[in-house]
Coordinates of C-alpha atoms in Angstrom, one line a residue:
M1 CA 126.0 40.1 92.7
L2 CA 128.0 39.2 95.9
H3 CA 130.7 36.4 95.9
L4 CA 132.4 35.2 99.1
N5 CA 135.3 33.1 98.1
D6 CA 137.2 31.0 100.6
L7 CA 137.1 33.8 103.4
T8 CA 139.7 33.3 106.1
Y9 CA 139.6 35.8 109.1
R10 CA 140.9 35.7 112.6
I11 CA 140.5 37.9 115.4
E12 CA 143.2 37.6 118.3
G13 CA 144.2 34.4 116.5
K14 CA 140.5 32.9 116.9
P15 CA 139.4 31.7 113.3
I16 CA 136.0 33.6 112.6
F17 CA 135.8 32.4 108.9
D18 CA 137.5 29.3 107.8
R19 CA 137.7 29.0 104.0
A20 CA 133.9 30.1 103.9
T21 CA 132.3 30.4 100.6
A22 CA 128.8 31.7 99.4
G23 CA 127.3 33.4 96.3
I24 CA 124.2 35.7 96.6
P25 CA 122.5 36.4 93.3
T26 CA 121.4 40.1 92.3
G27 CA 118.2 41.2 93.7
W28 CA 118.0 38.5 96.5
K29 CA 117.0 39.6 100.1
V30 CA 119.2 37.5 102.5
G31 CA 118.9 37.1 106.1
L32 CA 122.4 36.5 107.8
V33 CA 121.9 34.3 110.8
G34 CA 124.0 32.4 113.4
R35 CA 124.5 32.3 117.0
N36 CA 125.7 35.4 118.9
G37 CA 129.6 35.8 118.5
A38 CA 129.7 33.8 115.2
G39 CA 130.8 36.7 113.3
K40 CA 127.7 38.1 111.5
T41 CA 128.6 41.7 112.0
T42 CA 132.2 40.9 111.2
L43 CA 131.1 39.8 107.8
L44 CA 129.3 42.7 107.0
R45 CA 132.2 44.9 107.9
L46 CA 134.3 42.8 105.6
V47 CA 131.8 43.1 102.7
S48 CA 131.7 46.9 103.2
G49 CA 135.5 47.1 103.2
E50 CA 135.8 48.3 106.7
L51 CA 137.9 45.3 107.6
H52 CA 140.2 43.4 105.4
L53 CA 140.5 39.6 105.0
D54 CA 143.4 37.3 106.1
D55 CA 142.8 35.3 103.0
G56 CA 140.2 34.8 100.2
S57 CA 138.2 37.3 98.3
I58 CA 135.0 39.3 98.2
T59 CA 133.7 40.5 94.8
T60 CA 130.6 42.3 93.8
S61 CA 129.1 43.4 90.3
K62 CA 131.2 46.1 88.7
H63 CA 130.3 49.4 89.8
A64 CA 128.1 48.2 92.5
R65 CA 127.3 50.6 95.4
I66 CA 127.5 49.3 98.7
G67 CA 125.5 50.9 101.5
I68 CA 125.8 50.3 105.3
V69 CA 124.2 52.1 108.1
A70 CA 126.7 54.7 109.7
Q71 CA 127.4 53.7 113.3
E72 CA 127.4 57.5 114.3
A73 CA 124.0 58.8 114.6
P74 CA 123.5 62.2 113.3
G75 CA 123.3 65.1 116.1
G76 CA 123.8 68.3 114.4
P77 CA 121.5 71.4 113.7
E78 CA 120.2 69.9 110.2
S79 CA 116.6 68.9 110.1
L80 CA 115.8 65.4 109.7
I81 CA 114.8 65.7 106.1
D82 CA 117.8 67.8 105.1
W83 CA 120.3 65.2 106.6
V84 CA 118.7 62.5 104.8
L85 CA 118.9 64.3 101.5
S86 CA 122.4 65.1 102.2
A87 CA 123.5 61.5 102.1
D88 CA 123.3 61.8 98.4
K89 CA 126.5 63.6 97.7
E90 CA 126.2 63.5 94.0
R91 CA 122.7 65.1 94.2
A92 CA 123.9 67.7 96.5
S93 CA 126.9 68.4 94.6
L94 CA 125.0 68.8 91.2
L95 CA 122.5 71.1 92.7
A96 CA 125.1 73.3 94.3
E97 CA 127.0 73.4 91.1
A98 CA 123.7 74.3 89.2
E99 CA 123.4 77.5 91.1
T100 CA 126.7 78.8 89.9
A101 CA 127.5 77.1 86.5
T102 CA 127.6 79.5 83.6
D103 CA 128.5 77.1 80.6
P104 CA 125.4 76.2 78.8
H105 CA 126.8 72.6 78.0
R106 CA 127.7 72.0 81.6
I107 CA 124.2 73.3 82.7
S108 CA 122.7 70.9 80.2
E109 CA 124.8 68.1 81.6
I110 CA 123.8 68.9 85.2
H111 CA 120.1 68.9 84.5
I112 CA 120.2 65.7 82.4
R113 CA 122.0 63.8 85.4
L114 CA 119.6 65.3 87.9
D115 CA 116.9 64.1 85.8
D116 CA 118.7 60.5 85.6
I117 CA 118.9 60.2 89.3
A118 CA 115.4 61.6 89.9
A119 CA 116.9 64.4 92.1
H120 CA 113.6 66.5 91.9
S121 CA 111.5 63.7 93.4
A122 CA 114.0 63.0 96.1
P123 CA 112.3 65.2 99.0
A124 CA 109.3 63.2 98.6
R125 CA 111.0 59.9 98.7
A126 CA 112.9 60.9 101.7
A127 CA 109.7 62.1 103.3
T128 CA 108.2 58.9 102.7
I129 CA 110.9 56.8 104.3
L130 CA 111.2 59.1 107.3
S131 CA 107.3 58.7 107.7
G132 CA 107.6 54.9 107.5
L133 CA 110.1 55.0 110.2
G134 CA 107.8 57.0 112.6
F135 CA 108.6 60.7 111.8
D136 CA 105.7 62.9 111.0
E137 CA 106.0 66.0 108.9
A138 CA 106.5 68.2 111.8
A139 CA 109.3 66.0 113.1
Q140 CA 111.1 65.9 109.8
A141 CA 111.7 69.6 110.0
R142 CA 113.0 69.6 113.7
P143 CA 116.7 69.4 114.2
C144 CA 118.5 66.1 114.6
S145 CA 119.9 67.4 117.9
E146 CA 116.5 67.3 119.5
F147 CA 116.0 63.6 119.3
S148 CA 117.4 60.8 121.5
G149 CA 120.1 58.2 120.3
G150 CA 117.4 55.6 119.4
W151 CA 115.4 58.1 117.1
R152 CA 118.8 59.4 115.6
M153 CA 119.6 55.7 114.6
R154 CA 116.3 55.6 112.8
V155 CA 117.4 58.8 110.8
A156 CA 120.7 56.8 110.0
L157 CA 118.6 53.9 108.7
A158 CA 116.6 56.2 106.7
A159 CA 119.6 57.8 105.0
I160 CA 121.1 54.5 103.7
L161 CA 117.6 53.5 102.5
F162 CA 117.2 56.7 100.7
L163 CA 120.3 56.2 98.8
E164 CA 119.2 52.8 97.5
P165 CA 122.5 51.2 97.2
D166 CA 123.0 48.2 94.8
L167 CA 123.9 46.0 98.0
L168 CA 122.2 47.0 101.2
L169 CA 123.9 45.8 104.3
L170 CA 121.8 46.0 107.5
D171 CA 122.9 44.9 111.1
E172 CA 119.8 44.3 113.3
P173 CA 117.8 47.2 111.8
T174 CA 114.8 46.6 114.1
N175 CA 116.8 47.3 117.2
Y176 CA 115.5 50.8 117.5
L177 CA 112.1 50.3 115.8
D178 CA 108.8 49.8 117.2
L179 CA 106.4 47.1 115.9
E180 CA 104.9 49.8 113.6
G181 CA 108.3 50.7 112.0
T182 CA 109.3 47.0 111.9
L183 CA 106.0 46.2 109.8
W184 CA 106.9 49.1 107.5
L185 CA 110.5 48.0 107.0
E186 CA 109.3 44.4 106.3
S187 CA 107.2 45.6 103.5
Y188 CA 109.9 48.0 102.2
L189 CA 112.5 45.3 102.0
R190 CA 110.0 43.0 100.0
A191 CA 109.7 45.8 97.3
Y192 CA 113.3 46.8 97.5
P193 CA 114.7 46.8 93.9
H194 CA 118.4 45.6 94.7
T195 CA 120.2 43.0 96.7
V196 CA 120.0 42.9 100.7
L197 CA 122.3 41.2 103.1
M198 CA 120.7 41.8 106.6
V199 CA 121.6 40.5 110.1
S200 CA 118.4 40.0 112.2
H201 CA 117.2 37.7 114.9
D202 CA 113.6 38.8 114.2
R203 CA 111.8 35.4 113.2
D204 CA 108.9 37.2 111.5
L205 CA 111.0 39.7 109.6
L206 CA 113.2 36.8 108.5
N207 CA 110.1 35.0 107.3
R208 CA 108.5 37.7 105.6
G209 CA 111.3 40.3 104.5
V210 CA 113.9 38.0 103.0
T211 CA 113.9 35.4 100.1
A212 CA 117.0 33.3 101.5
I213 CA 118.9 32.6 104.7
L214 CA 122.7 32.7 104.9
H215 CA 123.6 30.5 107.8
L216 CA 127.1 31.4 109.5
E217 CA 128.3 28.4 111.6
R218 CA 131.6 27.3 112.8
G219 CA 133.3 29.6 110.3
K220 CA 131.4 28.2 107.3
L221 CA 128.7 29.8 105.2
T222 CA 125.5 27.9 103.8
L223 CA 122.9 29.5 101.8
Y224 CA 119.2 28.2 102.0
S225 CA 116.4 29.5 99.8
G226 CA 113.3 30.6 101.6
G227 CA 112.5 32.2 105.0
Y228 CA 113.7 31.2 108.4
D229 CA 111.0 28.6 109.0
E230 CA 112.0 26.8 105.8
F231 CA 115.8 27.2 106.7
E232 CA 115.1 25.5 110.1
E233 CA 113.3 22.5 108.5
A234 CA 116.1 22.2 105.6
R235 CA 118.7 22.2 108.3
R236 CA 117.1 19.6 110.4
E237 CA 116.6 17.4 107.5
K238 CA 120.2 17.9 106.7
Q239 CA 121.3 16.9 110.0
R240 CA 118.9 14.0 109.9
L241 CA 120.5 12.8 106.4
D242 CA 124.0 13.5 107.9
S243 CA 123.4 11.3 111.0
K244 CA 122.0 8.5 109.0
L245 CA 125.0 8.7 106.6
R246 CA 127.5 8.8 109.3
R247 CA 126.1 5.7 111.1
K248 CA 126.0 3.9 107.8
Q249 CA 129.7 4.9 107.3
E250 CA 130.6 3.8 110.8
D251 CA 129.0 0.4 110.1
T252 CA 131.0 0.0 106.9
R253 CA 134.1 1.0 108.8
K254 CA 133.5 -1.4 111.6
H255 CA 132.9 -4.3 108.9
M256 CA 136.1 -3.5 107.0
Q257 CA 138.1 -3.1 110.4
A258 CA 136.7 -6.7 111.4
F259 CA 137.8 -8.2 108.2
V260 CA 141.2 -6.7 108.6
D261 CA 141.5 -7.9 112.1
R262 CA 140.6 -11.5 111.1
F263 CA 142.7 -11.8 107.9
R264 CA 145.5 -9.3 107.9
Y265 CA 148.0 -12.0 109.0
K266 CA 146.9 -14.7 106.6
A267 CA 149.0 -14.9 103.4
S268 CA 146.0 -15.8 101.4
K269 CA 144.0 -12.7 102.5
A270 CA 146.9 -10.2 103.1
K271 CA 146.2 -8.4 99.8
Q272 CA 142.4 -7.9 100.5
A273 CA 143.3 -6.8 104.1
Q274 CA 145.5 -4.2 102.7
S275 CA 143.2 -3.0 100.2
R276 CA 140.5 -2.7 103.0
L277 CA 142.9 -0.5 105.0
K278 CA 143.4 1.9 102.0
A279 CA 139.6 2.1 101.5
M280 CA 139.2 3.0 105.3
E281 CA 141.7 5.8 104.8
R282 CA 139.9 7.1 101.8
L283 CA 136.6 7.3 103.9
Q284 CA 135.8 10.9 104.6
P285 CA 134.3 11.3 108.1
I286 CA 130.9 12.8 108.3
A287 CA 131.3 15.8 110.6
E288 CA 128.9 15.4 113.7
A289 CA 126.4 18.1 114.1
V290 CA 127.0 19.2 117.8
A291 CA 124.1 21.1 118.8
E292 CA 125.2 24.0 120.5
R293 CA 123.6 24.4 124.1
V294 CA 121.3 27.3 124.7
A295 CA 121.1 28.2 128.5
P296 CA 117.5 28.2 129.5
F297 CA 116.1 31.4 131.1
V298 CA 115.0 30.5 134.6
F299 CA 112.3 32.9 136.3
P300 CA 111.8 31.7 140.1
S301 CA 108.2 32.0 141.2
N302 CA 107.4 33.6 144.5
E303 CA 105.6 31.3 146.9
K304 CA 103.8 34.3 148.5
Q305 CA 100.7 35.2 146.6
F306 CA 98.4 38.0 146.6
G307 CA 94.7 38.3 145.8
N308 CA 93.6 39.8 142.5
P309 CA 94.2 42.4 141.3
I310 CA 97.7 42.6 142.3
I311 CA 97.9 46.3 140.7
R312 CA 95.0 48.6 140.2
I313 CA 95.1 52.2 138.7
D314 CA 92.0 54.4 139.1
D315 CA 91.6 57.5 137.0
G316 CA 95.4 57.8 136.7
E317 CA 97.7 60.2 135.0
A318 CA 101.4 59.6 134.4
G319 CA 104.2 61.8 133.1
Y320 CA 107.2 63.8 134.3
D321 CA 105.4 67.3 134.3
P322 CA 102.1 67.4 136.3
D323 CA 100.9 70.1 133.7
H324 CA 101.7 67.9 130.8
P325 CA 101.0 64.3 131.6
V326 CA 102.1 61.7 128.9
L327 CA 99.0 59.3 129.8
R328 CA 95.7 60.0 131.3
G329 CA 92.4 58.4 132.0
L330 CA 94.0 55.3 133.2
N331 CA 91.7 52.8 134.7
L332 CA 93.6 49.5 134.6
R333 CA 93.9 46.4 136.6
I334 CA 96.6 43.5 136.7
D335 CA 95.8 40.1 138.0
R336 CA 98.4 37.7 139.2
D337 CA 98.3 35.5 136.0
D338 CA 97.9 38.2 133.5
R339 CA 100.2 38.0 130.3
I340 CA 100.0 41.7 128.8
G341 CA 101.6 43.0 125.7
L342 CA 101.8 46.7 125.3
L343 CA 101.5 48.1 121.6
G344 CA 102.0 51.3 120.2
Q345 CA 104.6 53.7 118.5
N346 CA 107.6 54.5 120.3
G347 CA 107.1 57.9 122.1
N348 CA 103.4 57.1 122.9
G349 CA 104.2 56.3 126.4
K350 CA 104.8 52.4 126.6
S351 CA 107.8 52.9 128.8
T352 CA 106.2 55.5 131.1
L353 CA 103.2 53.1 131.5
A354 CA 105.7 50.4 132.6
K355 CA 107.4 52.7 135.2
L356 CA 104.0 53.5 136.7
I357 CA 102.9 49.8 136.9
A358 CA 106.4 49.1 138.5
G359 CA 105.9 51.8 141.1
R360 CA 109.0 53.5 139.8
L361 CA 107.1 56.5 138.8
P362 CA 104.2 57.9 140.9
P363 CA 101.0 58.8 139.3
T364 CA 100.6 62.7 138.6
A365 CA 96.9 62.3 139.4
G366 CA 94.6 59.3 140.6
R367 CA 95.6 56.5 142.5
R368 CA 97.8 53.3 142.0
F369 CA 96.9 50.5 144.3
G370 CA 99.4 47.6 145.1
S371 CA 101.1 46.0 148.0
D372 CA 104.5 47.2 149.1
K373 CA 105.5 43.7 149.5
L374 CA 104.7 43.1 145.7
A375 CA 108.1 42.0 144.2
V376 CA 108.5 43.3 140.7
G377 CA 111.2 42.3 138.2
F378 CA 112.1 45.1 135.7
F379 CA 114.2 44.7 132.6
A380 CA 115.0 47.6 130.2
Q381 CA 117.3 47.4 127.3
H382 CA 118.9 50.7 128.3
Q383 CA 120.2 49.1 131.5
L384 CA 122.9 47.2 129.7
D385 CA 124.8 50.6 129.5
D386 CA 124.4 50.7 133.4
L387 CA 126.4 47.6 134.0
I388 CA 129.8 48.3 135.2
A389 CA 132.3 47.3 132.7
K390 CA 135.1 46.2 135.1
R391 CA 132.7 44.0 137.2
T392 CA 132.1 40.4 136.5
P393 CA 129.0 38.3 136.7
Y394 CA 130.6 36.8 139.8
D395 CA 130.9 40.2 141.5
Y396 CA 127.2 40.7 140.7
M397 CA 126.5 37.3 142.4
I398 CA 128.3 38.2 145.5
D399 CA 125.8 41.2 145.8
L400 CA 122.8 39.0 145.3
L401 CA 124.2 36.1 147.7
P402 CA 126.4 37.8 150.2
D403 CA 126.3 35.0 152.6
A404 CA 126.7 32.1 150.1
T405 CA 129.7 30.1 149.6
E406 CA 131.8 30.2 146.2
A407 CA 130.4 27.0 145.1
Q408 CA 126.7 28.1 145.5
R409 CA 127.3 31.3 143.7
R410 CA 129.0 29.5 140.7
A411 CA 126.2 27.0 140.7
R412 CA 123.7 29.8 140.4
L413 CA 125.7 31.4 137.6
G414 CA 125.8 28.1 135.7
V415 CA 122.1 27.9 135.7
I416 CA 121.8 31.1 133.8
G417 CA 124.5 30.3 131.3
F418 CA 127.7 31.5 132.9
G419 CA 130.1 28.7 133.5
N420 CA 133.7 29.1 134.9
D421 CA 134.9 30.6 131.6
K422 CA 132.5 33.4 131.7
A423 CA 131.7 34.0 135.5
G424 CA 134.9 35.8 135.8
T425 CA 134.9 37.8 132.6
E426 CA 134.4 41.6 133.0
T427 CA 131.0 42.7 131.6
G428 CA 132.5 45.1 129.4
K429 CA 134.0 42.3 127.6
L430 CA 130.7 40.2 127.4
S431 CA 128.3 40.3 124.4
G432 CA 125.2 42.0 124.1
G433 CA 123.3 38.7 124.6
E434 CA 125.3 37.8 127.7
K435 CA 124.9 41.1 129.3
A436 CA 121.0 40.7 128.7
R437 CA 121.1 37.3 130.5
L438 CA 123.1 38.8 133.4
L439 CA 120.4 41.5 133.6
F440 CA 117.5 38.9 133.6
A441 CA 119.1 37.2 136.4
I442 CA 119.3 40.3 138.5
A443 CA 115.8 41.4 137.7
C444 CA 114.2 38.1 138.7
F445 CA 116.6 36.9 141.3
H446 CA 114.1 37.8 144.2
A447 CA 111.3 35.8 142.8
P448 CA 108.9 38.6 141.4
H449 CA 105.3 38.4 141.3
L450 CA 105.4 40.6 138.2
M451 CA 107.9 40.7 135.4
I452 CA 107.9 44.0 133.2
L453 CA 110.1 43.6 130.2
D454 CA 110.9 46.3 127.9
E455 CA 112.3 45.4 124.6
P456 CA 114.2 42.2 126.2
T457 CA 115.2 40.5 122.8
N458 CA 117.3 43.2 121.1
H459 CA 120.5 41.4 121.8
L460 CA 119.4 37.8 121.9
D461 CA 119.8 35.5 118.8
V462 CA 116.9 33.3 117.5
D463 CA 117.6 30.5 119.7
A464 CA 118.0 32.6 122.8
R465 CA 114.6 34.2 121.9
E466 CA 113.0 30.9 121.9
A467 CA 114.4 29.9 125.3
L468 CA 113.1 33.2 126.6
I469 CA 109.7 32.2 125.4
H470 CA 109.9 28.8 127.2
G471 CA 111.2 30.6 130.3
L472 CA 108.2 33.2 130.3
N473 CA 105.6 30.5 129.7
G474 CA 107.0 28.4 132.7
F475 CA 107.0 31.8 135.0
D476 CA 104.2 31.6 137.5
G477 CA 103.5 35.2 137.7
A478 CA 102.2 38.1 135.7
V479 CA 104.1 39.5 132.8
I480 CA 104.0 43.1 131.1
L481 CA 105.9 42.9 127.8
I482 CA 106.9 45.6 125.4
S483 CA 108.4 44.3 122.1
H484 CA 108.5 44.6 118.5
D485 CA 109.1 40.8 118.3
R486 CA 105.6 39.6 117.1
H487 CA 106.6 36.0 117.4
L488 CA 107.5 36.6 121.1
I489 CA 104.3 38.6 121.7
E490 CA 102.2 36.0 119.9
A491 CA 103.8 33.0 122.0
T492 CA 103.8 34.5 125.5
V493 CA 100.8 37.1 126.0
D494 CA 97.1 36.7 126.0
R495 CA 95.9 40.3 126.3
L496 CA 96.8 43.4 124.3
W497 CA 96.9 47.0 125.5
V498 CA 97.4 49.7 122.9
V499 CA 99.2 53.0 124.1
G500 CA 98.5 55.9 121.8
G501 CA 96.6 59.2 121.9
G502 CA 97.6 59.9 125.5
T503 CA 95.9 56.9 127.0
V504 CA 95.7 53.1 127.1
T505 CA 93.1 51.0 125.3
P506 CA 92.4 47.2 125.5
Y507 CA 92.7 45.7 122.2
E508 CA 90.3 42.7 121.6
G509 CA 92.1 41.1 118.6
D510 CA 95.2 39.2 118.6
I511 CA 98.7 40.4 117.2
A512 CA 97.8 39.2 113.6
E513 CA 94.8 41.3 113.7
Y514 CA 96.7 44.3 114.9
R515 CA 99.3 43.9 112.3
A516 CA 96.5 43.7 109.7
S517 CA 94.9 46.8 111.0
L518 CA 98.3 48.6 111.0
I519 CA 98.7 47.8 107.3
A520 CA 95.2 48.7 106.5
D521 CA 95.6 52.2 108.2
R522 CA 98.8 52.8 106.4
E523 CA 97.4 52.0 103.1
G524 CA 94.3 54.1 103.9
R525 CA 96.7 57.0 104.8
S526 CA 98.6 56.7 101.5
R527 CA 95.6 56.6 99.4
D528 CA 94.0 59.8 101.4
K529 CA 97.3 61.5 101.0
G530 CA 97.3 60.8 97.1
R531 CA 93.5 62.1 96.9
S532 CA 94.3 65.3 98.8
V533 CA 96.9 66.3 96.2
S534 CA 94.9 65.5 93.2
D535 CA 91.5 66.4 94.6
S536 CA 92.5 69.4 96.8
L537 CA 89.2 71.4 95.5
S538 CA 86.8 68.4 96.3
S539 CA 84.1 69.2 98.7
S540 CA 83.9 67.7 102.1
A541 CA 80.8 65.9 101.1
N542 CA 82.7 64.2 98.4
R543 CA 85.7 63.2 100.6
A544 CA 83.3 61.7 103.1
G545 CA 81.7 59.7 100.3
Q546 CA 85.1 58.3 99.4
R547 CA 85.8 57.3 102.9
R548 CA 82.4 55.4 103.2
A549 CA 83.4 53.6 100.0
S550 CA 86.6 52.7 101.3
A551 CA 85.1 51.5 104.5
A552 CA 82.5 49.4 102.6
R553 CA 85.4 47.8 100.5
R554 CA 87.4 47.1 103.6
G555 CA 84.1 45.6 105.1
Q556 CA 83.8 43.2 102.1
L557 CA 87.4 42.3 102.4
A558 CA 86.9 41.5 106.3
P559 CA 85.9 37.9 106.0
L560 CA 88.8 37.1 103.6
K561 CA 91.3 38.9 105.9
K562 CA 89.9 37.0 108.9
A563 CA 90.4 33.5 107.2
V564 CA 94.0 34.5 106.4
D565 CA 94.7 35.7 109.9
A566 CA 93.0 32.4 111.3
A567 CA 95.2 30.3 109.0
E568 CA 98.2 32.2 109.8
K569 CA 97.6 31.8 113.6
R570 CA 97.1 27.9 112.9
V571 CA 100.3 27.5 111.3
A572 CA 102.1 29.5 114.2
Q573 CA 100.5 27.1 116.8
I574 CA 101.4 23.9 114.9
Q575 CA 105.0 25.5 114.4
G576 CA 105.2 26.3 118.3
R577 CA 104.3 22.9 119.3
I578 CA 106.8 21.4 116.9
A579 CA 109.5 23.7 118.3
A580 CA 108.6 22.5 121.9
L581 CA 108.8 18.9 120.6
D582 CA 112.1 19.5 119.1
L583 CA 113.3 21.0 122.4
K584 CA 112.4 17.7 124.1
L585 CA 113.7 15.5 121.6
A586 CA 117.1 17.4 121.5
D587 CA 117.8 15.7 125.1
T588 CA 119.8 12.6 123.9
T589 CA 119.1 11.0 127.5
L590 CA 115.5 10.8 126.8
Y591 CA 115.8 8.0 124.4
E592 CA 117.6 5.9 127.2
R593 CA 115.3 7.3 130.2
E594 CA 112.0 6.9 128.5
P595 CA 112.2 5.2 125.1
Q596 CA 108.4 5.0 124.8
L597 CA 108.0 8.6 125.7
A598 CA 110.5 9.4 123.1
L599 CA 109.0 7.2 120.3
G600 CA 105.5 8.9 121.1
L601 CA 107.0 12.4 120.7
V602 CA 108.8 11.3 117.5
R603 CA 105.3 10.0 116.2
E604 CA 103.6 13.2 117.3
R605 CA 106.0 15.2 115.4
G606 CA 105.6 13.3 112.3
D607 CA 101.9 13.8 112.5
L608 CA 102.3 17.5 113.1
A609 CA 104.7 18.0 110.3
R610 CA 102.0 16.5 108.0
T611 CA 99.4 18.7 109.6
L612 CA 101.6 21.8 109.0
A613 CA 101.8 21.1 105.3
S614 CA 98.1 21.0 105.0
A615 CA 97.9 24.1 107.2
E616 CA 100.5 26.0 105.3
A617 CA 98.5 25.3 102.1
A618 CA 95.4 26.6 103.6
W619 CA 97.1 29.8 104.6
V620 CA 98.6 30.3 101.1
A621 CA 95.0 29.8 99.5
A622 CA 93.6 32.1 101.9
S623 CA 96.2 34.6 101.2
E624 CA 96.0 34.5 97.4
A625 CA 92.1 34.8 97.7
H626 CA 92.6 37.9 99.9
E627 CA 95.1 39.4 97.6
A628 CA 93.2 38.8 94.5
A629 CA 90.1 40.3 96.1
T630 CA 92.1 43.4 97.5
E631 CA 93.5 44.0 93.9
A632 CA 90.0 43.8 92.4
A633 CA 88.6 46.2 95.0
A634 CA 91.5 48.4 94.2
A635 CA 90.8 48.2 90.5
G636 CA 87.2 48.9 90.9
G637 CA 87.7 51.9 93.5

């Protein structure tokens, strides 16, 4: 389907691709991963034809249609549904021609072609996609101009999904989605009938929504089958084998060199020595895998502590118009060691609640209790646009440390990942991930008692997200987290609040149960919609009976679903522990400083790897049992 042959491409003389080669078969769903700045977006632009190679070639199947999300979000007077439908130029052209055509043969050709492209079912298909991305029927009829930039980008995504290109190119598609939208996209991509190449740093999406990983590193491309976790394990194994082979090669080289040094000047051995020299020249060196350092996230803890609760809201209402509150009936408390994840669709009020908790938005009714001396660190993704393009990280550090020396400021910048090469770079030239790091440093500089993070991972690669998890878990304070990244939520929070229906409700389950409930609700709505069309004349009593039957079937499936969730959680816990061990074992000085500890960690990792294999087998068995029961229930219902 897609063949990348000896790609060479440079930006300002810097090589982005160096004779990179890869092939993606038809129908594969591929996640493109690599560190920030490696060139992932550049590759998508090369494949789409927006950029042109310095050398090499990119080929696709004959007549293949390539689709990529438009960078400009729609903002005109057209309704959302009309704008999405207009993306299909052929359909729009044929429908317009059908209104004016008079030649019977041409009219026949038009209607045959309209039937071939399923033109008459297009509105229903477009509406389904928009609904999955968070737009209800009323929203779909509103003009694009009424929506904010983030919501418009969802419409742009809906348009390209509606077109169903043979090769679908997606660049961080979840950046503008909430958790509900991300889950819908995951299931949509699994069922997508064509080839997908997607840049993403969402670990769960890369595990569930793709069938292969294309890794971009140092200008080269390597394709791995399976999801992200399988890619990580395969890559680690390859690095271990390369390291073992490299050591063996070095031993061989030393042995040959010793022979040459000993006998090269002896006439009887000169020929053998010369032969060894030629053999050494033919030995191709095994490239050493140099692990790229990921700067840690350091969140300083405040020595001054407050009694619990640090914040309490009684009978609170919040919004921007006292007569039309966004949230009401708020009775909440936050303790100093709370880790709370806010769930709910975008637009339900999660950011409003975060501002209320932070003290940035006064309640329109009720009371918010909290000390004036309580330090709150606030991170929101839109703040990246507030950074002044001409200022440098060092300029911002001067504001934070006005009385410090230059050495002290640079040392502080070094801790957060800004060495001398980046400290003086204008923020307008920094990557999204680097800007996010700078904002984290500013938000937590004064040792907050409470950190509020609103979509903190949108510009972080997978490794940086793992570093953020470690940083948050090491923070001695409270955390409020809004994120569509399930892996981040699962690894850092222990309480969940659902923001919806104009209020906030504690959720007693975990993120896996919440995900399962969303999927069940979506399936239920889909079934209900189908029944409403075919059984529009049914009595309310019959509909109530159907709902009770559906509830009964879900009740029968509940123990199996619970087993799946428990097995999945067990796998995630083991993977998290392995990741923590890998982080420790990556410290090469550990083997010299504490060899016994290093040996113990290696053994523990081996035990966990074996445990993980059995845990994954149990998860697969539980999943298969649940799927079989679900299919049986569907057939019987």
